[in-house]
């Protein structure tokens, strides 16, 4: 339902923007992103293994063919930039920008700026609005912040670990990530942060000091939650949600309506299924969703890039700490698409671009390992 509402909001927003000069700004941003992606393909040639290029173009070509055959409109930006459009997969070419080490290092600076910006927006909305009386109101205000932070904070928190000067910035980032997960009562986000902390713990030499720090931080966080009405209410709702399975029924209904033959070619841009009294266009498992509307080829190709290569590197190669972190984030991403992190999908949102850049770095290192 949330994905359907998001798409409706985007269409309405784009329709409003079409009435004023903002539409040209939006169009320019799309053109610039596409241009960056296309140029990256050519500038990154010979930097990546052939299998990486083959997988990317297998995704792009099949998605474009699916878009055309199923009736998608190239002149309608709500179609092109929809999660089932071609915009997402054109910008996937951002994986080819990460071979330049000095350029890639700028990502850390950008992520820190993004963390500060989102945290300031969170504080402003918290003072102005609070969290609302029910979860839907909290999601309406904070969902975009929480989803973006859950794919920025773990990487920034882990990658800056070797620099002791950034210790308190790491804690600051983690704190706001946890706060947003709690405000939105999103259990899956809290699991991701927990896995991030566990990864950090097992890559720490002095685990005793780390355990003491975690224990003290956990107690302080718990006291804040229990002694603050807003957060204690969020925690209560989170515990209640944790005891209810909200996805199995949806998946069961979705799977019962799948056409096995259509899974080869995909059901197309306008694919939908009946859930209750409504036609739904999304499901909380992005691998199944991609298989459903785009077919088997994009799923295999994207899984090869995001799961097979990082796992192969983590299991069979001796990696430095930086590469371990990058592979770990991609493993979290694969789990998130499976349903671990709600609202996470292949889309034109900022967090997808960031994941593409991280993925590109891993693919570049993999290409060099195999030389």
mmCIF file of C-alpha atoms in Angstrom, residues 201 203-211:
data_model
loop_
_atom_site.group_PDB
_atom_site.id
_atom_site.type_symbol
_atom_site.label_atom_id
_atom_site.label_comp_id
_atom_site.label_asym_id
_atom_site.label_seq_id
_atom_site.Cartn_x
_atom_site.Cartn_y
_atom_site.Cartn_z
ATOM 1 C CA UNK A 201 32.227 -5.248 17.055
ATOM 2 C CA UNK A 203 36.237 -5.949 13.509
ATOM 3 C CA UNK A 204 37.367 -4.237 16.715
ATOM 4 C CA UNK A 205 40.574 -5.295 18.452
ATOM 5 C CA UNK A 206 39.661 -4.120 21.964
ATOM 6 C CA UNK A 207 36.248 -5.747 22.296
ATOM 7 C CA UNK A 208 36.061 -5.286 26.061
ATOM 8 C CA UNK A 209 36.163 -1.487 25.798
ATOM 9 C CA UNK A 210 33.731 -1.660 22.887
ATOM 10 C CA UNK A 211 31.332 -3.808 24.952
#
